[in-house]
Short mmCIF file of C-alpha atoms and ligand atoms in Angstrom, two decimals:
data_model
loop_
_atom_site.label_atom_id
_atom_site.label_comp_id
_atom_site.label_asym_id
_atom_site.label_seq_id
_atom_site.Cartn_x
_atom_site.Cartn_y
_atom_site.Cartn_z
CA MET A 23 -27.30 10.45 3.94
CA LEU A 24 -25.78 9.33 7.04
CA ILE A 25 -26.32 5.67 8.13
CA THR A 26 -25.62 6.78 11.69
CA GLU A 27 -24.59 10.28 13.56
CA GLN A 28 -22.25 8.27 15.61
CA LYS A 29 -18.91 6.56 14.89
CA GLU A 30 -19.38 3.04 13.92
CA LYS A 31 -17.51 0.60 15.93
CA GLY A 32 -15.55 -1.80 13.27
CA ILE A 33 -13.48 -3.78 15.88
CA TYR A 34 -15.10 -6.91 17.59
CA ILE A 35 -12.90 -9.10 19.55
CA ASN A 36 -13.93 -11.75 22.02
CA GLY A 37 -17.55 -10.66 21.74
CA LYS A 38 -17.08 -6.96 22.53
CA TRP A 39 -17.16 -4.04 20.17
CA ARG A 40 -14.00 -1.89 20.51
CA ASP A 41 -12.43 1.38 19.55
CA ALA A 42 -9.07 1.29 18.09
CA ILE A 43 -6.56 1.69 21.04
CA ASP A 44 -5.25 4.83 19.49
CA GLY A 45 -8.79 6.23 18.64
CA LYS A 46 -8.16 6.12 14.78
CA THR A 47 -11.07 6.27 12.43
CA ARG A 48 -11.56 6.25 8.86
CA THR A 49 -14.34 7.82 6.60
CA VAL A 50 -16.67 5.62 4.73
CA LEU A 51 -18.02 7.32 1.54
CA ASN A 52 -21.02 6.54 -0.64
CA PRO A 53 -19.33 6.13 -3.99
CA ALA A 54 -22.23 7.17 -5.93
CA THR A 55 -22.87 10.76 -4.10
CA LEU A 56 -19.44 11.17 -2.28
CA ASP A 57 -21.68 11.74 0.85
CA ILE A 58 -19.83 10.57 4.16
CA LEU A 59 -21.68 7.63 5.56
CA THR A 60 -19.84 7.39 8.80
CA GLU A 61 -16.64 7.22 10.50
CA VAL A 62 -15.34 3.67 11.35
CA THR A 63 -12.73 2.67 14.01
CA TYR A 64 -9.54 1.92 12.31
CA GLY A 65 -7.17 -0.53 14.21
CA GLY A 66 -3.84 -2.02 13.45
CA LYS A 67 -0.98 -4.40 14.95
CA HIS A 68 -2.47 -4.21 18.42
CA GLU A 69 -6.03 -5.03 17.60
CA ALA A 70 -4.71 -7.66 15.23
CA MET A 71 -2.87 -9.27 18.01
CA ASP A 72 -5.85 -9.07 20.49
CA SER A 73 -8.05 -10.87 17.80
CA ILE A 74 -5.31 -13.67 17.33
CA ALA A 75 -5.41 -14.25 21.02
CA ALA A 76 -9.15 -14.29 21.15
CA ALA A 77 -9.44 -16.72 18.28
CA GLN A 78 -6.96 -18.88 19.82
CA ALA A 79 -8.39 -18.96 23.22
CA ALA A 80 -11.74 -19.97 21.58
CA PHE A 81 -10.37 -22.48 19.12
CA PRO A 82 -10.30 -25.54 21.59
CA SER A 83 -13.92 -25.61 22.70
CA TRP A 84 -15.22 -24.61 19.05
CA ALA A 85 -13.31 -27.46 17.48
CA LYS A 86 -14.81 -29.91 20.20
CA LYS A 87 -18.29 -29.10 19.06
CA THR A 88 -20.17 -31.61 17.12
CA ALA A 89 -20.77 -30.65 13.55
CA ARG A 90 -24.37 -30.21 14.29
CA GLU A 91 -23.79 -27.85 17.00
CA ARG A 92 -21.75 -25.78 14.65
CA SER A 93 -24.10 -26.20 11.74
CA ALA A 94 -26.91 -24.62 13.95
CA PHE A 95 -25.35 -21.42 14.26
CA LEU A 96 -24.74 -21.28 10.52
CA TYR A 97 -28.29 -22.10 9.72
CA LYS A 98 -29.63 -19.40 12.32
CA GLY A 99 -27.25 -16.95 10.55
CA PHE A 100 -28.63 -17.84 7.06
CA GLU A 101 -32.04 -17.15 8.51
CA LYS A 102 -31.18 -14.01 9.83
CA MET A 103 -29.50 -12.76 6.92
CA ILE A 104 -32.38 -13.61 4.66
CA GLU A 105 -34.67 -11.85 7.29
CA LYS A 106 -32.62 -8.66 7.05
CA LYS A 107 -32.13 -9.01 3.18
CA GLU A 108 -33.58 -5.41 2.55
CA GLU A 109 -31.52 -3.60 5.30
CA LEU A 110 -28.27 -5.46 4.29
CA ALA A 111 -28.65 -4.67 0.77
CA LYS A 112 -29.16 -1.19 1.44
CA ILE A 113 -25.86 -0.90 3.52
CA LEU A 114 -24.02 -2.77 0.71
CA THR A 115 -25.28 -0.13 -1.95
CA SER A 116 -24.60 2.67 0.10
CA GLU A 117 -21.13 2.12 0.68
CA GLN A 118 -20.21 -0.02 -2.62
CA GLY A 119 -22.37 1.58 -5.16
CA LYS A 120 -24.00 -1.46 -7.21
CA PRO A 121 -27.70 -1.42 -8.05
CA LEU A 122 -29.82 -2.29 -5.27
CA SER A 123 -31.10 -5.28 -7.33
CA GLU A 124 -27.62 -6.54 -7.51
CA ALA A 125 -27.14 -6.09 -3.83
CA ARG A 126 -30.22 -8.01 -2.98
CA ALA A 127 -28.67 -10.79 -5.21
CA GLU A 128 -25.68 -10.71 -3.20
CA ILE A 129 -27.14 -11.03 -0.02
CA GLU A 130 -29.10 -13.91 -1.02
CA SER A 131 -25.92 -15.33 -2.41
CA ALA A 132 -23.85 -14.45 0.98
CA ALA A 133 -26.64 -16.30 2.80
CA SER A 134 -26.43 -19.44 0.52
CA TYR A 135 -22.86 -20.03 1.73
CA LEU A 136 -24.07 -20.06 5.28
CA LEU A 137 -26.74 -22.58 4.43
CA TRP A 138 -24.72 -24.79 2.15
CA TYR A 139 -21.82 -24.90 4.66
CA ALA A 140 -24.48 -25.68 7.68
CA GLU A 141 -25.23 -28.96 5.65
CA GLU A 142 -21.75 -29.76 4.37
CA GLY A 143 -20.01 -29.37 7.70
CA ASN A 144 -21.89 -32.55 8.62
CA ARG A 145 -20.12 -34.39 5.83
CA ILE A 146 -16.52 -34.03 6.63
CA TYR A 147 -15.44 -37.70 6.38
CA GLY A 148 -12.25 -39.38 7.35
CA GLU A 149 -11.06 -42.86 5.97
CA ILE A 150 -9.91 -46.22 7.11
CA ILE A 151 -7.42 -47.38 4.65
CA PRO A 152 -6.97 -51.27 3.78
CA SER A 153 -3.47 -51.86 5.39
CA SER A 154 -0.89 -53.94 3.51
CA LYS A 155 0.40 -55.33 6.83
CA ALA A 156 -1.96 -57.43 8.94
CA ASN A 157 -0.89 -55.88 12.29
CA LYS A 158 -1.78 -52.43 11.43
CA ARG A 159 -4.74 -50.30 11.12
CA LEU A 160 -4.38 -47.15 9.01
CA LEU A 161 -6.88 -44.08 9.81
CA VAL A 162 -7.15 -40.56 8.11
CA VAL A 163 -8.80 -38.28 10.77
CA PRO A 164 -9.91 -34.73 9.59
CA GLN A 165 -9.60 -32.02 11.91
CA PRO A 166 -9.98 -28.15 11.92
CA ILE A 167 -6.71 -26.38 10.75
CA GLY A 168 -7.05 -23.71 13.74
CA VAL A 169 -7.17 -20.04 13.84
CA ILE A 170 -7.50 -18.50 10.35
CA ALA A 171 -7.47 -15.13 8.93
CA ALA A 172 -10.01 -14.00 6.11
CA ILE A 173 -8.84 -10.69 4.19
CA THR A 174 -12.02 -9.59 1.87
CA PRO A 175 -12.36 -7.19 -0.89
CA TRP A 176 -14.85 -4.36 -1.34
CA ASN A 177 -16.57 -5.49 -4.57
CA PHE A 178 -18.70 -8.13 -3.02
CA PRO A 179 -18.52 -6.85 0.54
CA ALA A 180 -21.16 -9.64 1.80
CA SER A 181 -20.48 -12.94 -0.21
CA MET A 182 -16.88 -12.58 -0.03
CA VAL A 183 -17.23 -12.87 3.67
CA THR A 184 -19.60 -15.53 4.11
CA ARG A 185 -17.77 -17.57 1.30
CA LYS A 186 -14.80 -17.61 3.81
CA LEU A 187 -16.29 -17.75 7.00
CA ALA A 188 -18.83 -20.30 6.54
CA PRO A 189 -16.59 -23.28 5.76
CA ALA A 190 -14.21 -22.02 8.15
CA LEU A 191 -16.73 -22.14 11.11
CA ALA A 192 -18.34 -25.26 9.91
CA ALA A 193 -14.96 -27.02 9.76
CA GLY A 194 -14.16 -25.91 13.49
CA CYS A 195 -11.75 -23.17 12.83
CA THR A 196 -12.02 -19.76 14.66
CA VAL A 197 -11.72 -16.61 12.40
CA ILE A 198 -10.12 -13.06 12.28
CA LEU A 199 -11.97 -11.09 9.51
CA LYS A 200 -10.35 -8.10 8.00
CA PRO A 201 -12.83 -6.51 5.43
CA ALA A 202 -11.82 -3.87 2.83
CA SER A 203 -11.52 -0.41 4.29
CA GLN A 204 -14.04 1.08 1.45
CA THR A 205 -16.75 -1.27 2.66
CA PRO A 206 -16.54 -2.09 6.22
CA LEU A 207 -20.35 -1.57 7.00
CA THR A 208 -21.52 -4.58 5.26
CA ALA A 209 -19.01 -6.84 7.25
CA ILE A 210 -20.00 -5.21 10.52
CA ALA A 211 -23.66 -5.84 9.74
CA ILE A 212 -22.69 -9.41 9.10
CA VAL A 213 -20.73 -9.78 12.15
CA LYS A 214 -23.72 -8.24 14.27
CA ILE A 215 -25.80 -11.01 12.96
CA PHE A 216 -23.47 -13.78 14.48
CA GLU A 217 -23.44 -11.85 17.67
CA GLU A 218 -27.30 -11.73 17.78
CA ILE A 219 -27.47 -15.52 17.16
CA GLY A 220 -25.15 -16.11 20.39
CA LEU A 221 -22.14 -17.54 18.44
CA PRO A 222 -19.60 -18.11 21.22
CA GLU A 223 -16.99 -15.19 22.15
CA GLY A 224 -13.86 -15.27 20.10
CA VAL A 225 -15.20 -17.46 17.33
CA LEU A 226 -15.45 -14.60 15.05
CA ASN A 227 -13.48 -11.61 15.48
CA LEU A 228 -13.50 -8.54 13.23
CA VAL A 229 -10.61 -6.07 12.78
CA THR A 230 -10.95 -3.14 10.39
CA GLY A 231 -8.22 -0.73 9.92
CA ASN A 232 -4.59 -0.66 8.24
CA ALA A 233 -4.48 -3.52 5.78
CA LYS A 234 -0.64 -3.74 5.60
CA GLU A 235 0.07 -3.65 9.56
CA ILE A 236 -2.96 -6.22 10.20
CA ALA A 237 -1.72 -8.40 7.35
CA ASP A 238 1.89 -8.18 8.60
CA THR A 239 0.72 -8.95 12.08
CA LEU A 240 -1.22 -12.07 10.85
CA THR A 241 1.61 -13.28 8.76
CA GLU A 242 4.06 -13.16 11.58
CA ASP A 243 2.19 -14.96 14.04
CA PRO A 244 2.48 -18.67 13.89
CA ASN A 245 -0.78 -19.31 15.37
CA VAL A 246 -2.47 -18.20 12.58
CA ARG A 247 -2.49 -21.31 10.52
CA LEU A 248 -3.98 -20.32 7.30
CA ILE A 249 -4.96 -16.89 5.51
CA THR A 250 -7.82 -16.77 2.98
CA PHE A 251 -7.44 -13.83 0.77
CA THR A 252 -9.66 -12.46 -2.21
CA GLY A 253 -8.09 -9.35 -3.86
CA SER A 254 -5.37 -8.33 -6.24
CA THR A 255 -2.43 -10.63 -7.37
CA GLU A 256 0.06 -8.04 -6.12
CA VAL A 257 -1.18 -8.22 -2.64
CA GLY A 258 -1.78 -12.14 -2.92
CA ARG A 259 2.16 -12.36 -3.77
CA GLU A 260 3.18 -10.07 -0.89
CA LEU A 261 0.98 -12.63 1.60
CA MET A 262 2.56 -15.49 -0.06
CA LYS A 263 5.98 -14.08 0.57
CA LYS A 264 5.33 -13.16 4.22
CA SER A 265 3.56 -16.58 4.87
CA SER A 266 6.63 -18.47 4.01
CA GLN A 267 8.10 -17.53 7.20
CA HIS A 268 5.95 -19.89 9.08
CA ILE A 269 4.83 -22.14 6.22
CA LYS A 270 1.34 -20.81 6.73
CA LYS A 271 -1.33 -22.26 4.50
CA LEU A 272 -2.98 -19.96 1.91
CA SER A 273 -6.21 -19.85 0.01
CA LEU A 274 -5.92 -17.14 -2.74
CA GLU A 275 -8.38 -15.82 -5.15
CA LEU A 276 -6.40 -13.10 -7.19
CA GLY A 277 -7.00 -11.00 -10.37
CA GLY A 278 -8.68 -12.23 -13.41
CA HIS A 279 -8.75 -11.27 -16.98
CA ALA A 280 -11.68 -13.10 -18.35
CA PRO A 281 -11.93 -13.87 -22.07
CA ILE A 282 -15.45 -14.40 -23.60
CA VAL A 283 -15.33 -16.45 -26.92
CA VAL A 284 -18.30 -15.97 -29.19
CA MET A 285 -18.40 -18.58 -31.85
CA ASP A 286 -20.27 -18.31 -35.33
CA ASP A 287 -22.83 -20.68 -34.05
CA ALA A 288 -23.66 -18.87 -31.03
CA ASP A 289 -27.24 -17.75 -30.25
CA LEU A 290 -26.57 -14.41 -30.76
CA ASP A 291 -29.25 -12.72 -28.60
CA LEU A 292 -28.32 -14.66 -25.86
CA ALA A 293 -24.59 -13.94 -26.52
CA VAL A 294 -25.13 -10.35 -26.48
CA ASN A 295 -27.19 -10.30 -23.28
CA LEU A 296 -24.73 -12.54 -21.43
CA THR A 297 -21.85 -10.57 -22.47
CA LEU A 298 -23.63 -7.28 -21.29
CA ALA A 299 -24.46 -8.83 -17.87
CA SER A 300 -20.88 -10.21 -17.44
CA LYS A 301 -19.07 -6.93 -18.40
CA PHE A 302 -21.11 -4.40 -16.75
CA ARG A 303 -22.59 -5.86 -13.70
CA ASN A 304 -20.95 -4.18 -10.52
CA SER A 305 -19.64 -1.61 -13.05
CA GLY A 306 -17.22 -4.36 -14.25
CA GLN A 307 -15.60 -4.82 -10.80
CA THR A 308 -16.02 -8.55 -10.42
CA CYS A 309 -12.73 -10.73 -10.57
CA ILE A 310 -14.70 -12.98 -13.02
CA CYS A 311 -16.02 -10.15 -15.29
CA SER A 312 -15.21 -10.33 -18.85
CA ASN A 313 -12.27 -8.12 -19.49
CA ARG A 314 -11.87 -8.82 -23.34
CA ILE A 315 -14.12 -10.49 -25.92
CA TYR A 316 -13.15 -12.44 -28.98
CA VAL A 317 -15.80 -12.48 -31.67
CA GLN A 318 -15.68 -14.99 -34.81
CA ASN A 319 -15.46 -12.87 -37.95
CA LYS A 320 -18.62 -14.28 -39.52
CA ILE A 321 -20.88 -12.79 -36.98
CA ALA A 322 -18.70 -10.01 -35.86
CA MET A 323 -20.59 -6.95 -37.25
CA GLU A 324 -23.92 -8.06 -36.26
CA PHE A 325 -22.63 -9.04 -32.66
CA VAL A 326 -21.30 -5.27 -32.17
CA LYS A 327 -24.16 -3.66 -33.54
CA ARG A 328 -26.62 -5.52 -31.16
CA LEU A 329 -24.31 -5.19 -28.08
CA THR A 330 -23.81 -1.45 -28.85
CA GLU A 331 -27.77 -0.99 -29.04
CA LYS A 332 -28.02 -2.61 -25.79
CA VAL A 333 -25.17 -0.53 -24.15
CA LYS A 334 -26.77 2.68 -25.25
CA GLU A 335 -30.00 1.72 -23.48
CA MET A 336 -28.15 1.13 -20.08
CA LYS A 337 -29.27 3.48 -17.20
CA ILE A 338 -26.36 4.84 -15.19
CA GLY A 339 -26.90 6.29 -11.58
CA ASN A 340 -27.31 6.03 -8.01
CA GLY A 341 -27.84 2.40 -7.21
CA VAL A 342 -30.68 3.22 -4.72
CA ASP A 343 -32.94 4.30 -7.98
CA ASN A 344 -35.02 1.55 -9.32
CA ASP A 345 -34.16 1.81 -12.98
CA THR A 346 -30.45 2.17 -12.41
CA ASN A 347 -28.73 -0.83 -14.40
CA MET A 348 -24.94 0.40 -13.54
CA GLY A 349 -23.73 2.36 -10.62
CA PRO A 350 -20.30 4.08 -9.78
CA LEU A 351 -16.84 2.69 -9.60
CA ILE A 352 -15.54 2.26 -5.78
CA ASP A 353 -13.26 5.13 -5.70
CA GLN A 354 -11.10 7.85 -7.15
CA ASP A 355 -8.21 5.20 -7.83
CA ALA A 356 -10.46 2.74 -9.51
CA LEU A 357 -11.69 5.75 -11.92
CA GLU A 358 -8.08 6.84 -12.73
CA LYS A 359 -7.14 3.15 -13.61
CA VAL A 360 -9.99 3.00 -15.95
CA LYS A 361 -9.35 6.23 -17.74
CA ASP A 362 -5.69 5.31 -17.91
CA HIS A 363 -6.62 1.97 -19.66
CA VAL A 364 -8.74 3.57 -22.09
CA GLU A 365 -6.32 6.57 -22.88
CA ASP A 366 -3.47 4.05 -23.29
CA ALA A 367 -5.72 2.01 -25.73
CA LEU A 368 -6.63 5.10 -27.86
CA LYS A 369 -3.13 6.28 -27.88
CA SER A 370 -2.16 3.03 -29.62
CA GLY A 371 -4.95 3.14 -32.20
CA ALA A 372 -8.08 1.67 -30.51
CA THR A 373 -11.64 3.08 -31.76
CA ILE A 374 -14.30 3.95 -29.22
CA VAL A 375 -17.56 2.41 -30.33
CA VAL A 376 -19.58 3.70 -27.54
CA GLY A 377 -18.62 5.19 -24.13
CA GLY A 378 -14.98 6.27 -23.64
CA ARG A 379 -15.27 8.93 -20.96
CA GLU A 380 -16.38 9.71 -17.37
CA TRP A 381 -20.06 10.06 -16.93
CA ASN A 382 -21.26 13.58 -15.83
CA GLY A 383 -24.79 12.88 -14.58
CA PRO A 384 -26.73 14.72 -11.92
CA ILE A 385 -24.64 13.30 -9.08
CA GLN A 386 -21.09 13.69 -8.26
CA GLY A 387 -19.80 9.97 -7.75
CA TYR A 388 -17.00 7.97 -9.42
CA PHE A 389 -18.95 7.16 -12.75
CA TYR A 390 -17.56 5.93 -15.95
CA GLN A 391 -19.61 5.36 -19.33
CA PRO A 392 -20.23 1.63 -20.20
CA THR A 393 -17.68 1.69 -23.14
CA ILE A 394 -16.69 -0.66 -26.00
CA LEU A 395 -13.48 -0.44 -27.96
CA THR A 396 -12.43 -2.04 -31.27
CA ASP A 397 -9.18 -2.02 -33.15
CA VAL A 398 -7.29 -3.30 -29.85
CA THR A 399 -3.95 -5.06 -29.89
CA ASN A 400 -2.33 -7.37 -27.48
CA GLN A 401 0.26 -4.67 -26.40
CA MET A 402 -2.42 -2.42 -24.75
CA LYS A 403 -3.18 -2.42 -20.87
CA VAL A 404 -6.81 -3.40 -21.76
CA MET A 405 -5.90 -6.58 -23.12
CA ASN A 406 -3.25 -7.44 -20.48
CA GLU A 407 -4.16 -6.04 -17.18
CA GLU A 408 -7.48 -6.26 -15.10
CA THR A 409 -9.31 -3.07 -15.78
CA PHE A 410 -11.98 -3.57 -12.95
CA GLY A 411 -14.14 -1.21 -14.82
CA PRO A 412 -16.99 -1.06 -17.55
CA VAL A 413 -14.70 -1.18 -20.55
CA LEU A 414 -15.17 -3.82 -23.16
CA PRO A 415 -12.03 -4.30 -25.66
CA ILE A 416 -13.32 -6.50 -28.79
CA GLN A 417 -11.00 -8.44 -31.16
CA TYR A 418 -12.15 -10.69 -34.02
CA PHE A 419 -10.87 -14.34 -35.02
CA GLU A 420 -11.18 -16.65 -37.69
CA ASN A 421 -10.62 -20.24 -36.19
CA ASP A 422 -10.78 -22.11 -33.07
CA ASP A 423 -7.17 -22.81 -32.63
CA GLU A 424 -6.33 -18.98 -32.90
CA VAL A 425 -8.74 -18.09 -30.47
CA ILE A 426 -7.53 -20.65 -27.90
CA GLU A 427 -4.00 -19.24 -28.14
CA GLN A 428 -5.33 -15.69 -27.71
CA ALA A 429 -7.56 -16.52 -24.73
CA ASN A 430 -4.46 -18.29 -23.07
CA HIS A 431 -1.92 -15.56 -23.68
CA ILE A 432 -1.85 -14.07 -20.39
CA GLN A 433 -1.06 -15.23 -16.96
CA TYR A 434 -4.32 -14.95 -15.33
CA GLY A 435 -6.45 -18.21 -15.23
CA LEU A 436 -9.63 -17.45 -13.28
CA ALA A 437 -12.72 -17.39 -15.55
CA ALA A 438 -13.40 -17.81 -19.32
CA TYR A 439 -16.67 -18.08 -21.17
CA VAL A 440 -17.75 -19.66 -24.52
CA MET A 441 -20.87 -18.98 -26.28
CA THR A 442 -21.54 -21.77 -28.70
CA GLU A 443 -24.57 -23.96 -29.70
CA SER A 444 -22.26 -26.81 -30.54
CA THR A 445 -21.27 -29.64 -27.96
CA ASN A 446 -18.25 -30.37 -29.77
CA ARG A 447 -16.72 -26.93 -29.73
CA ALA A 448 -17.90 -26.42 -26.09
CA PHE A 449 -15.84 -29.58 -25.04
CA LYS A 450 -12.76 -28.60 -27.12
CA MET A 451 -12.73 -25.16 -25.57
CA MET A 452 -13.39 -26.31 -22.16
CA GLU A 453 -10.42 -28.60 -22.17
CA ALA A 454 -8.17 -26.17 -23.82
CA LEU A 455 -8.47 -23.09 -21.97
CA GLU A 456 -6.30 -22.56 -19.27
CA TYR A 457 -8.83 -21.06 -16.53
CA GLY A 458 -10.08 -22.57 -13.14
CA ILE A 459 -13.83 -21.57 -13.97
CA ILE A 460 -15.28 -22.01 -17.40
CA GLY A 461 -18.88 -20.76 -18.37
CA ILE A 462 -20.45 -22.36 -21.43
CA ASN A 463 -23.51 -20.05 -22.54
CA ASP A 464 -23.34 -18.95 -18.79
CA VAL A 465 -21.59 -15.97 -17.36
CA PHE A 466 -22.76 -16.49 -13.67
CA PRO A 467 -20.73 -19.56 -12.63
CA GLY A 468 -20.43 -18.69 -8.89
CA THR A 469 -22.62 -20.75 -6.60
CA ALA A 470 -22.24 -22.08 -3.03
CA GLU A 471 -22.20 -25.71 -4.34
CA ALA A 472 -19.44 -25.42 -6.60
CA PRO A 473 -15.74 -24.98 -6.19
CA PHE A 474 -14.68 -21.49 -7.28
CA GLY A 475 -10.94 -20.90 -7.79
CA GLY A 476 -8.25 -19.64 -10.46
CA MET A 477 -5.10 -21.21 -11.94
CA LYS A 478 -1.78 -19.42 -12.84
CA GLU A 479 -1.54 -16.02 -11.19
CA SER A 480 -5.10 -15.88 -10.40
CA GLY A 481 -4.31 -18.02 -7.37
CA PHE A 482 -4.95 -21.30 -5.89
CA GLY A 483 -7.44 -22.90 -3.38
CA LYS A 484 -11.19 -23.51 -3.98
CA GLU A 485 -14.14 -21.61 -2.33
CA GLY A 486 -17.53 -23.28 -2.55
CA GLY A 487 -18.53 -26.79 -2.86
CA ARG A 488 -17.08 -29.83 -1.03
CA GLU A 489 -13.67 -28.67 -2.07
CA GLY A 490 -14.18 -25.18 -0.16
CA ILE A 491 -14.30 -26.79 3.36
CA LYS A 492 -11.38 -28.99 2.55
CA GLU A 493 -9.23 -25.92 2.81
CA PHE A 494 -9.86 -25.45 6.41
CA VAL A 495 -9.17 -29.25 7.43
CA GLU A 496 -6.03 -31.03 8.12
CA MET A 497 -6.14 -34.83 7.24
CA LYS A 498 -4.06 -36.27 10.13
CA TYR A 499 -2.72 -39.82 9.23
CA VAL A 500 -2.97 -42.45 12.24
CA SER A 501 -1.14 -45.71 12.16
CA ILE A 502 -2.26 -48.13 14.62
CA GLY A 503 -0.27 -51.29 15.42
CA ILE A 504 -2.26 -54.06 16.86
CA SER A 505 -1.34 -57.74 18.12
P1 ADP B 603 -8.44 -4.27 -5.06
O1 ADP B 603 -7.34 -3.81 -5.84
O2 ADP B 603 -9.51 -5.11 -4.97
O3 ADP B 603 -8.73 -3.29 -3.87
P2 ADP B 603 -6.53 -5.22 -2.81
O4 ADP B 603 -5.63 -6.57 -2.87
O5 ADP B 603 -5.72 -3.98 -2.83
O6 ADP B 603 -7.60 -5.43 -4.06
O7 ADP B 603 -7.55 -5.48 -1.46
C1 ADP B 603 -8.01 -6.61 -1.32
C2 ADP B 603 -8.11 -6.76 0.42
O8 ADP B 603 -6.73 -6.69 0.78
C3 ADP B 603 -8.68 -5.34 1.04
O9 ADP B 603 -9.21 -5.99 2.32
C4 ADP B 603 -7.40 -4.75 1.41
O10 ADP B 603 -7.63 -3.93 2.65
C5 ADP B 603 -6.38 -5.79 1.63
N1 ADP B 603 -5.04 -5.03 1.45
C6 ADP B 603 -4.52 -4.15 0.84
N2 ADP B 603 -3.27 -4.12 0.82
C7 ADP B 603 -2.74 -5.23 1.57
C8 ADP B 603 -1.48 -5.55 2.04
N3 ADP B 603 -0.53 -4.83 1.58
N4 ADP B 603 -1.40 -6.68 2.74
C9 ADP B 603 -2.61 -7.49 2.93
N5 ADP B 603 -3.92 -7.00 2.75
C10 ADP B 603 -4.04 -5.85 1.94
#
């Protein structure tokens, strides 16, 4: 299915859609069918430089607008996004693969960031500090940080874009958006919404293209004051190194390896359903997806039995079919990584309970069966590296202290989940787990009003909530002498 017969322009600078200066394009595929959707313009250094210049020129007047004026654009963006929910969800599924039901939920979530920051933008308060000297007045004045760049991933092509754009625009920053090359069409559709509602030229610029070249140009330019990035720890580390040149501010949401701890007092059916949802939504390609599970010995057999039954009922297929529960992986590299993790586990003695190979259905995409592994050890890749696929390794534990140690043993610290009916155990776990986000009997913690972000090598900076907008604000301290 072709979305358009023509080339899609993926570069939007200073209110104009453009081709890449050298005419380059990149193919966008449907990962479920391997059909070519379209060709999208593929920019690089030159386009990145132009977008920085445009964002810089637009900054003073955007920053001077009142919070209410900026908020009105975000509110209109929210309304348009909801109005176009079905159209956007279809674009998202076609280039990303997730079931349409998940794509619709993502568009709603993406729109909710626009709404929430339309409201929160009106509440960026400063302070007057009681001075220790009678002849001084001390003020803290919030100001937008300036031109910012947002580099976004393919796993949530809509919500990762608005989660960054909304607080940045609300705070008074101007933006350069670089979406993932696998999923530029959703980003283009979102930028078109802002074009339609009349966002001033240069306030939001889009550059699809060569990630490294664009990122190098952004980090090398002192006028880009902050980079907000969601993606792998490896690329985050590179961005951090390169940003040190101009002491650029960063907000990094990087890899994760979320544990689910299922305690013997858990509501078993709930725990099974939540585990299923956490592991297999988006085919396991969510940075807060559970990547390993620890089940307490007493309930282990029963838990694995019930979970396996549910996994066997899952319908794999094209996300546009109504009964599909799980779509494809994003590309061949993603599929190879999952295969490698499973092969590595099997070589070292893991047992396949269900799944364990590519899915060969009637369509030809990058599919892998939902998989459960037991007899896994801490030396295996599945227990240490982000699999980003539908593979769930299970270990058993005897007591709480043992599982805390196990859950904390790796360097990732994004999200962790605990299934328990005991308030005492919930609090103990919540305090002991070294993760930025904890779900207690909940595996969908992401929401516009709460601060989402990791610890350790999962990054720093918060997205969502009151904290999310502070990333884009400088608190200027003003000391006034009076007579
Ligand atoms: P993933 O493993 O999820 O694809 P990446 O970190 O590779 O995560 O990609 C996330 C985003 O980072 C995408 O927009 C991608 O184009 C971009 N990206 C990839 N490589 C680089 C790089 N060297 N520098 C900056 N951004 C990059």
